[in-house]
Amino acid sequence: MNYGIVLFPSKSFQDLANGYRRRYDSHYANIAPHITVKERFSLEDKGELSKLVEALRELARQTPPISIDVYKVDTFYPQSTTIFYKIRENAELSALNMKLYEPPFPTDRAHSIFIPHVTIAQKLPQSEHADIVGQLKMTDISHQETIDRVQLLYQLDNESWTVYETFLLQGQA
Amino acid sequence: MNYGIVLFPSKSFQDLANGYRRRYDSHYANIAPHITVKERFSLEDKGELSKLVEALRELARQTPPISIDVYKVDTFYPQSTTIFYKIRENAELSALNMKLYEPPFPTDRAHSIFIPHVTIAQKLPQSEHADIVGQLKMTDISHQETIDRVQLLYQLDNESWTVYETFLLQGQA
């Protein structure tokens, strides 16, 4: 079974992102706008899951709420035609990501560098990508908020994601 | 902002329900298969929300995990052309529903009777409804499981639902 760990930003920011995702993101219907802090991983049995849930609970107890600062539109091109809202790198978010790739969490990384972001377009044909990224880079984006919870998701056979459990970030800043 | 409270059944049962929902349920992409225990309600501000979250936390602490027994396909026709997996009525589920309509939760009910179910088809034209309900009623369905968490959801502008917080059912049976 596939799992992932994400932060969901506030509704207003999710609604903004969905305005683009509806048109440009083939995963639009599979999940709400989110910041991935641990990419898809697989667990075989309930025992592994409960060990991981326990670790996540402890990690959330120690981790303070995380401030995010969305400051521009960027693209992963030429690696992919994914366009995203870029979140300014910050020590708290990086630390959370790092801990989620240390045991008892699975340690394999699909990407060697963690670039915190909210995807707004993906799997675009190259020519469309160039057009859209040009337009979007001209829009001003500046959004700050503090996120006080992480969400452990699981994936259904239709590729959509559902929340398994919420963990409140309760550490002292 | 709109909220709702649901139970999500296990992945295997969700996958089964999605096999039908993909074809017959216009809300397929908005939410994973679920059992609604409190229908959509609206809260105006963060203060109301935190009062409700606190009450839900307390209610979950007292409520034991809930056994569900899915035993047949049924329809709300002629009220609507919604087809659903019917869950055998049980005292725990009814008690949870009842408490979620007592203060501090909003007390308005859209439906006077609580019929626990998982929707698999809705908004069908009447002729299609008759066909499909006939077919589905002939399939044998028997599924039991125990659900140990409730999910507070909020609704985005695109009508999809996202989990705000999970509450583990921790009462003693």
Short mmCIF file of C-alpha atoms in Angstrom, two decimals:
data_model
loop_
_atom_site.label_atom_id
_atom_site.label_comp_id
_atom_site.label_asym_id
_atom_site.label_seq_id
_atom_site.Cartn_x
_atom_site.Cartn_y
_atom_site.Cartn_z
CA MET A 1 0.00 0.00 0.00
CA ASN A 2 1.29 3.45 -0.90
CA TYR A 3 1.63 6.26 1.59
CA GLY A 4 2.82 9.86 1.45
CA ILE A 5 3.20 12.74 3.90
CA VAL A 6 2.11 16.26 3.04
CA LEU A 7 1.20 19.66 4.42
CA PHE A 8 -2.05 21.19 3.23
CA PRO A 9 -1.99 25.00 3.01
CA SER A 10 -5.07 27.06 3.89
CA LYS A 11 -8.27 26.85 1.88
CA SER A 12 -7.78 30.27 0.26
CA PHE A 13 -4.38 29.29 -1.07
CA GLN A 14 -5.65 25.88 -2.17
CA ASP A 15 -8.49 27.57 -4.08
CA LEU A 16 -5.95 29.84 -5.82
CA ALA A 17 -3.76 26.89 -6.81
CA ASN A 18 -6.77 24.89 -8.01
CA GLY A 19 -7.63 27.67 -10.45
CA TYR A 20 -4.50 26.65 -12.39
CA ARG A 21 -4.49 22.96 -11.49
CA ARG A 22 -7.98 22.45 -12.95
CA ARG A 23 -6.57 23.38 -16.35
CA TYR A 24 -2.96 22.28 -16.17
CA ASP A 25 -2.50 19.48 -13.64
CA SER A 26 -3.44 15.94 -14.61
CA HIS A 27 -3.45 14.99 -10.92
CA TYR A 28 -6.00 17.67 -10.10
CA ALA A 29 -8.72 15.22 -9.03
CA ASN A 30 -6.38 12.92 -7.08
CA ILE A 31 -5.40 15.23 -4.27
CA ALA A 32 -5.94 18.76 -2.97
CA PRO A 33 -3.10 21.30 -3.38
CA HIS A 34 -0.31 20.31 -1.03
CA ILE A 35 3.36 20.51 -0.09
CA THR A 36 4.95 17.06 -0.20
CA VAL A 37 7.32 16.50 2.70
CA LYS A 38 7.77 12.77 2.06
CA GLU A 39 7.15 11.30 -1.36
CA ARG A 40 5.26 8.12 -2.05
CA PHE A 41 6.54 5.07 -0.20
CA SER A 42 5.21 1.60 0.26
CA LEU A 43 4.44 -0.37 3.44
CA GLU A 44 3.55 -4.01 3.39
CA ASP A 45 1.76 -4.61 6.66
CA LYS A 46 -0.12 -3.07 9.58
CA GLY A 47 2.86 -3.58 11.88
CA GLU A 48 5.09 -1.34 9.77
CA LEU A 49 2.31 1.23 9.60
CA SER A 50 1.79 1.43 13.33
CA LYS A 51 5.53 1.79 13.96
CA LEU A 52 5.61 4.66 11.47
CA VAL A 53 2.50 6.31 12.94
CA GLU A 54 4.08 6.19 16.38
CA ALA A 55 7.28 7.81 15.04
CA LEU A 56 5.28 10.48 13.24
CA ARG A 57 3.32 11.23 16.40
CA GLU A 58 6.57 11.73 18.31
CA LEU A 59 8.11 13.84 15.53
CA ALA A 60 4.99 16.06 15.43
CA ARG A 61 5.13 16.53 19.19
CA GLN A 62 8.64 17.94 18.85
CA THR A 63 8.18 19.95 15.65
CA PRO A 64 6.89 23.54 15.91
CA PRO A 65 4.29 24.84 13.44
CA ILE A 66 5.98 25.72 10.13
CA SER A 67 5.87 29.13 8.47
CA ILE A 68 5.78 29.04 4.71
CA ASP A 69 6.56 31.88 2.33
CA VAL A 70 5.40 31.37 -1.24
CA TYR A 71 7.31 33.86 -3.36
CA LYS A 72 7.41 32.87 -7.02
CA VAL A 73 6.34 30.56 -9.82
CA ASP A 74 9.04 28.21 -11.06
CA THR A 75 9.45 25.08 -13.16
CA PHE A 76 11.39 21.82 -12.92
CA TYR A 77 12.09 22.05 -16.66
CA PRO A 78 14.13 20.44 -18.26
CA GLN A 79 13.78 17.56 -15.69
CA SER A 80 10.01 17.74 -16.16
CA THR A 81 7.31 20.16 -17.30
CA THR A 82 6.02 20.56 -13.75
CA ILE A 83 5.25 24.17 -12.80
CA PHE A 84 4.91 25.09 -9.14
CA TYR A 85 4.63 27.76 -6.51
CA LYS A 86 8.02 27.86 -4.92
CA ILE A 87 8.30 28.07 -1.14
CA ARG A 88 11.30 29.85 0.28
CA GLU A 89 13.64 27.31 1.81
CA ASN A 90 13.57 27.37 5.56
CA ALA A 91 15.30 25.41 8.27
CA GLU A 92 12.09 24.04 9.86
CA LEU A 93 10.74 22.60 6.61
CA SER A 94 14.14 21.12 5.68
CA ALA A 95 14.52 19.59 9.13
CA LEU A 96 11.08 17.99 8.90
CA ASN A 97 11.87 16.59 5.47
CA MET A 98 15.23 15.27 6.65
CA LYS A 99 13.73 13.48 9.65
CA LEU A 100 11.09 11.86 7.46
CA TYR A 101 13.89 10.15 5.50
CA GLU A 102 15.65 8.77 8.57
CA PRO A 103 14.74 5.41 10.14
CA PRO A 104 12.15 4.23 11.09
CA PHE A 105 10.88 6.04 7.96
CA PRO A 106 11.91 4.55 4.60
CA THR A 107 15.13 6.34 3.58
CA ASP A 108 15.05 6.07 -0.24
CA ARG A 109 14.79 9.41 -1.98
CA ALA A 110 13.42 9.82 -5.50
CA HIS A 111 14.97 13.31 -5.62
CA SER A 112 18.27 14.16 -3.98
CA ILE A 113 17.36 17.77 -3.22
CA PHE A 114 14.24 18.88 -1.34
CA ILE A 115 12.58 21.83 -3.09
CA PRO A 116 9.46 22.71 -1.13
CA HIS A 117 6.65 23.60 -3.52
CA VAL A 118 2.97 23.40 -4.45
CA THR A 119 2.51 21.91 -7.92
CA ILE A 120 0.10 23.82 -10.18
CA ALA A 121 0.82 22.16 -13.56
CA GLN A 122 2.38 18.88 -14.66
CA LYS A 123 2.78 16.54 -17.61
CA LEU A 124 2.34 19.43 -20.02
CA PRO A 125 3.52 19.11 -23.62
CA GLN A 126 6.77 21.04 -23.98
CA SER A 127 5.33 23.85 -26.11
CA GLU A 128 2.38 24.40 -23.79
CA HIS A 129 4.76 24.37 -20.84
CA ALA A 130 6.83 27.19 -22.32
CA ASP A 131 3.72 29.33 -22.91
CA ILE A 132 2.24 28.77 -19.48
CA VAL A 133 5.40 29.18 -17.49
CA GLY A 134 6.02 32.47 -19.31
CA GLN A 135 2.54 33.75 -18.39
CA LEU A 136 2.67 32.54 -14.81
CA LYS A 137 6.12 33.91 -14.07
CA MET A 138 4.70 37.36 -14.79
CA THR A 139 2.02 37.03 -12.12
CA ASP A 140 3.01 38.34 -8.72
CA ILE A 141 2.67 35.81 -5.98
CA SER A 142 3.37 36.46 -2.35
CA HIS A 143 1.71 34.38 0.32
CA GLN A 144 2.67 33.64 3.91
CA GLU A 145 1.02 31.35 6.40
CA THR A 146 1.81 28.98 9.25
CA ILE A 147 0.88 25.32 8.99
CA ASP A 148 0.30 23.47 12.26
CA ARG A 149 -0.31 19.88 11.09
CA VAL A 150 1.05 17.17 8.81
CA GLN A 151 -1.08 14.58 7.07
CA LEU A 152 -0.27 10.94 6.46
CA LEU A 153 -2.02 9.89 3.24
CA TYR A 154 -2.68 6.56 1.57
CA GLN A 155 -3.42 5.93 -2.08
CA LEU A 156 -6.44 4.13 -3.49
CA ASP A 157 -6.33 1.99 -6.63
CA ASN A 158 -7.73 4.87 -8.66
CA GLU A 159 -4.57 6.86 -7.71
CA SER A 160 -6.40 9.33 -5.49
CA TRP A 161 -5.07 10.08 -2.01
CA THR A 162 -6.99 10.06 1.27
CA VAL A 163 -5.87 11.15 4.71
CA TYR A 164 -5.12 8.33 7.09
CA GLU A 165 -4.22 10.51 10.04
CA THR A 166 -3.46 14.09 11.02
CA PHE A 167 -0.59 14.97 13.33
CA LEU A 168 -0.62 18.35 15.05
CA LEU A 169 2.75 20.10 15.21
CA GLN A 170 3.11 20.83 18.89
CA GLY A 171 6.78 21.73 19.39
CA GLN A 172 7.88 25.07 20.84
CA ALA A 173 9.49 27.39 18.29
CA MET B 1 -16.60 27.63 5.06
CA ASN B 2 -18.22 24.22 4.73
CA TYR B 3 -17.35 21.28 6.93
CA GLY B 4 -18.51 17.69 7.21
CA ILE B 5 -17.68 14.68 9.39
CA VAL B 6 -17.17 11.22 7.94
CA LEU B 7 -15.76 7.76 8.53
CA PHE B 8 -13.53 6.32 5.82
CA PRO B 9 -13.75 2.54 5.47
CA SER B 10 -10.65 0.46 4.64
CA LYS B 11 -8.82 0.82 1.32
CA SER B 12 -10.09 -2.52 -0.02
CA PHE B 13 -13.71 -1.52 0.53
CA GLN B 14 -13.07 1.97 -0.88
CA ASP B 15 -11.57 0.41 -4.01
CA LEU B 16 -14.64 -1.80 -4.40
CA ALA B 17 -17.00 1.17 -4.04
CA ASN B 18 -14.93 3.26 -6.46
CA GLY B 19 -15.42 0.61 -9.16
CA TYR B 20 -19.06 1.70 -9.24
CA ARG B 21 -18.58 5.34 -8.30
CA ARG B 22 -16.25 5.97 -11.23
CA ARG B 23 -19.13 5.22 -13.57
CA TYR B 24 -22.19 6.24 -11.58
CA ASP B 25 -21.32 8.89 -9.02
CA SER B 26 -20.93 12.49 -10.16
CA HIS B 27 -19.13 13.26 -6.87
CA TYR B 28 -16.52 10.57 -7.55
CA ALA B 29 -13.60 12.99 -7.81
CA ASN B 30 -14.67 15.17 -4.88
CA ILE B 31 -14.17 12.71 -2.05
CA ALA B 32 -13.11 9.13 -1.35
CA PRO B 33 -15.83 6.56 -0.46
CA HIS B 34 -17.12 7.41 3.01
CA ILE B 35 -19.87 7.12 5.61
CA THR B 36 -21.25 10.54 6.45
CA VAL B 37 -21.91 10.94 10.17
CA LYS B 38 -22.56 14.68 10.01
CA GLU B 39 -23.67 16.33 6.80
CA ARG B 40 -22.30 19.57 5.44
CA PHE B 41 -22.49 22.50 7.83
CA SER B 42 -21.05 25.97 7.76
CA LEU B 43 -18.83 27.77 10.26
CA GLU B 44 -18.03 31.44 9.98
CA ASP B 45 -14.86 31.88 11.98
CA LYS B 46 -11.81 30.23 13.51
CA GLY B 47 -13.28 30.57 17.00
CA GLU B 48 -16.29 28.43 16.13
CA LEU B 49 -13.98 25.90 14.50
CA SER B 50 -11.70 25.52 17.49
CA LYS B 51 -14.68 25.07 19.83
CA LEU B 52 -15.99 22.34 17.57
CA VAL B 53 -12.59 20.65 17.26
CA GLU B 54 -12.29 20.57 21.03
CA ALA B 55 -15.75 19.00 21.34
CA LEU B 56 -14.91 16.45 18.66
CA ARG B 57 -11.68 15.55 20.44
CA GLU B 58 -13.59 14.92 23.64
CA LEU B 59 -16.31 12.93 21.87
CA ALA B 60 -13.67 10.76 20.15
CA ARG B 61 -11.97 10.10 23.48
CA GLN B 62 -15.23 8.67 24.82
CA THR B 63 -16.40 6.82 21.71
CA PRO B 64 -15.19 3.24 21.13
CA PRO B 65 -14.15 2.10 17.63
CA ILE B 66 -17.23 1.37 15.53
CA SER B 67 -18.01 -1.96 13.85
CA ILE B 68 -19.76 -1.69 10.53
CA ASP B 69 -21.63 -4.41 8.72
CA VAL B 70 -22.35 -3.70 5.05
CA TYR B 71 -25.08 -6.10 4.03
CA LYS B 72 -26.95 -4.90 0.93
CA VAL B 73 -27.34 -2.45 -1.90
CA ASP B 74 -30.27 -0.08 -1.57
CA THR B 75 -31.62 3.15 -3.04
CA PHE B 76 -33.14 6.36 -1.73
CA TYR B 77 -35.57 6.33 -4.65
CA PRO B 78 -38.10 8.00 -4.97
CA GLN B 79 -36.50 10.70 -2.75
CA SER B 80 -33.47 10.61 -5.01
CA THR B 81 -31.69 8.30 -7.45
CA THR B 82 -28.84 7.73 -5.01
CA ILE B 83 -27.75 4.08 -4.74
CA PHE B 84 -25.70 2.99 -1.76
CA TYR B 85 -24.19 0.18 0.26
CA LYS B 86 -26.39 -0.05 3.31
CA ILE B 87 -24.80 -0.45 6.71
CA ARG B 88 -26.75 -2.33 9.34
CA GLU B 89 -28.01 0.10 11.94
CA ASN B 90 -26.11 -0.14 15.16
CA ALA B 91 -26.28 1.66 18.47
CA GLU B 92 -22.68 2.99 18.35
CA LEU B 93 -23.08 4.60 14.95
CA SER B 94 -26.46 6.09 15.86
CA ALA B 95 -25.10 7.43 19.13
CA LEU B 96 -22.18 9.09 17.33
CA ASN B 97 -24.53 10.64 14.80
CA MET B 98 -26.87 11.86 17.54
CA LYS B 99 -24.08 13.51 19.50
CA LEU B 100 -22.82 15.28 16.38
CA TYR B 101 -26.19 17.05 16.13
CA GLU B 102 -26.21 18.25 19.72
CA PRO B 103 -24.59 21.54 20.83
CA PRO B 104 -21.87 22.70 20.44
CA PHE B 105 -22.30 21.08 17.00
CA PRO B 106 -24.83 22.71 14.66
CA THR B 107 -28.15 20.94 15.24
CA ASP B 108 -29.95 21.41 11.89
CA ARG B 109 -30.63 18.15 10.08
CA ALA B 110 -31.17 17.93 6.31
CA HIS B 111 -32.61 14.43 6.79
CA SER B 112 -34.70 13.48 9.80
CA ILE B 113 -33.57 9.84 9.83
CA PHE B 114 -29.94 8.67 9.90
CA ILE B 115 -29.40 5.84 7.42
CA PRO B 116 -25.72 4.88 7.56
CA HIS B 117 -24.43 4.17 4.06
CA VAL B 118 -21.68 4.46 1.46
CA THR B 119 -22.95 6.12 -1.71
CA ILE B 120 -21.97 4.37 -4.96
CA ALA B 121 -24.22 6.17 -7.47
CA GLN B 122 -26.07 9.48 -7.50
CA LYS B 123 -27.82 11.99 -9.76
CA LEU B 124 -28.65 9.22 -12.21
CA PRO B 125 -31.44 9.71 -14.75
CA GLN B 126 -34.48 7.77 -13.57
CA SER B 127 -34.31 5.08 -16.27
CA GLU B 128 -30.61 4.45 -15.73
CA HIS B 129 -31.24 4.31 -11.99
CA ALA B 130 -33.82 1.54 -12.41
CA ASP B 131 -31.42 -0.52 -14.55
CA ILE B 132 -28.45 -0.13 -12.26
CA VAL B 133 -30.25 -0.67 -9.00
CA GLY B 134 -31.71 -3.87 -10.45
CA GLN B 135 -28.25 -5.16 -11.40
CA LEU B 136 -26.60 -4.14 -8.16
CA LYS B 137 -29.26 -5.58 -5.91
CA MET B 138 -28.45 -8.97 -7.41
CA THR B 139 -24.80 -8.77 -6.36
CA ASP B 140 -24.03 -10.25 -2.97
CA ILE B 141 -22.35 -7.85 -0.62
CA SER B 142 -21.21 -8.71 2.84
CA HIS B 143 -18.41 -6.74 4.46
CA GLN B 144 -17.51 -6.18 8.10
CA GLU B 145 -14.81 -4.02 9.58
CA THR B 146 -14.08 -1.80 12.56
CA ILE B 147 -13.35 1.88 12.07
CA ASP B 148 -11.22 3.57 14.72
CA ARG B 149 -11.20 7.22 13.60
CA VAL B 150 -13.48 10.03 12.42
CA GLN B 151 -12.42 12.73 9.97
CA LEU B 152 -13.38 16.39 10.01
CA LEU B 153 -13.40 17.63 6.41
CA TYR B 154 -13.59 21.05 4.79
CA GLN B 155 -14.72 21.87 1.29
CA LEU B 156 -12.74 23.77 -1.32
CA ASP B 157 -14.35 26.07 -3.90
CA ASN B 158 -14.14 23.30 -6.51
CA GLU B 159 -16.47 21.24 -4.24
CA SER B 160 -13.82 18.68 -3.31
CA TRP B 161 -13.30 17.72 0.33
CA THR B 162 -10.03 17.62 2.26
CA VAL B 163 -9.35 16.33 5.75
CA TYR B 164 -8.79 19.02 8.33
CA GLU B 165 -8.18 16.69 11.23
CA THR B 166 -8.41 13.05 12.26
CA PHE B 167 -9.80 12.03 15.65
CA LEU B 168 -8.99 8.56 16.98
CA LEU B 169 -11.88 6.77 18.67
CA GLN B 170 -10.42 5.84 22.02
CA GLY B 171 -13.39 4.88 24.20
CA GLN B 172 -13.69 1.47 25.84
CA ALA B 173 -16.36 -0.75 24.29
#
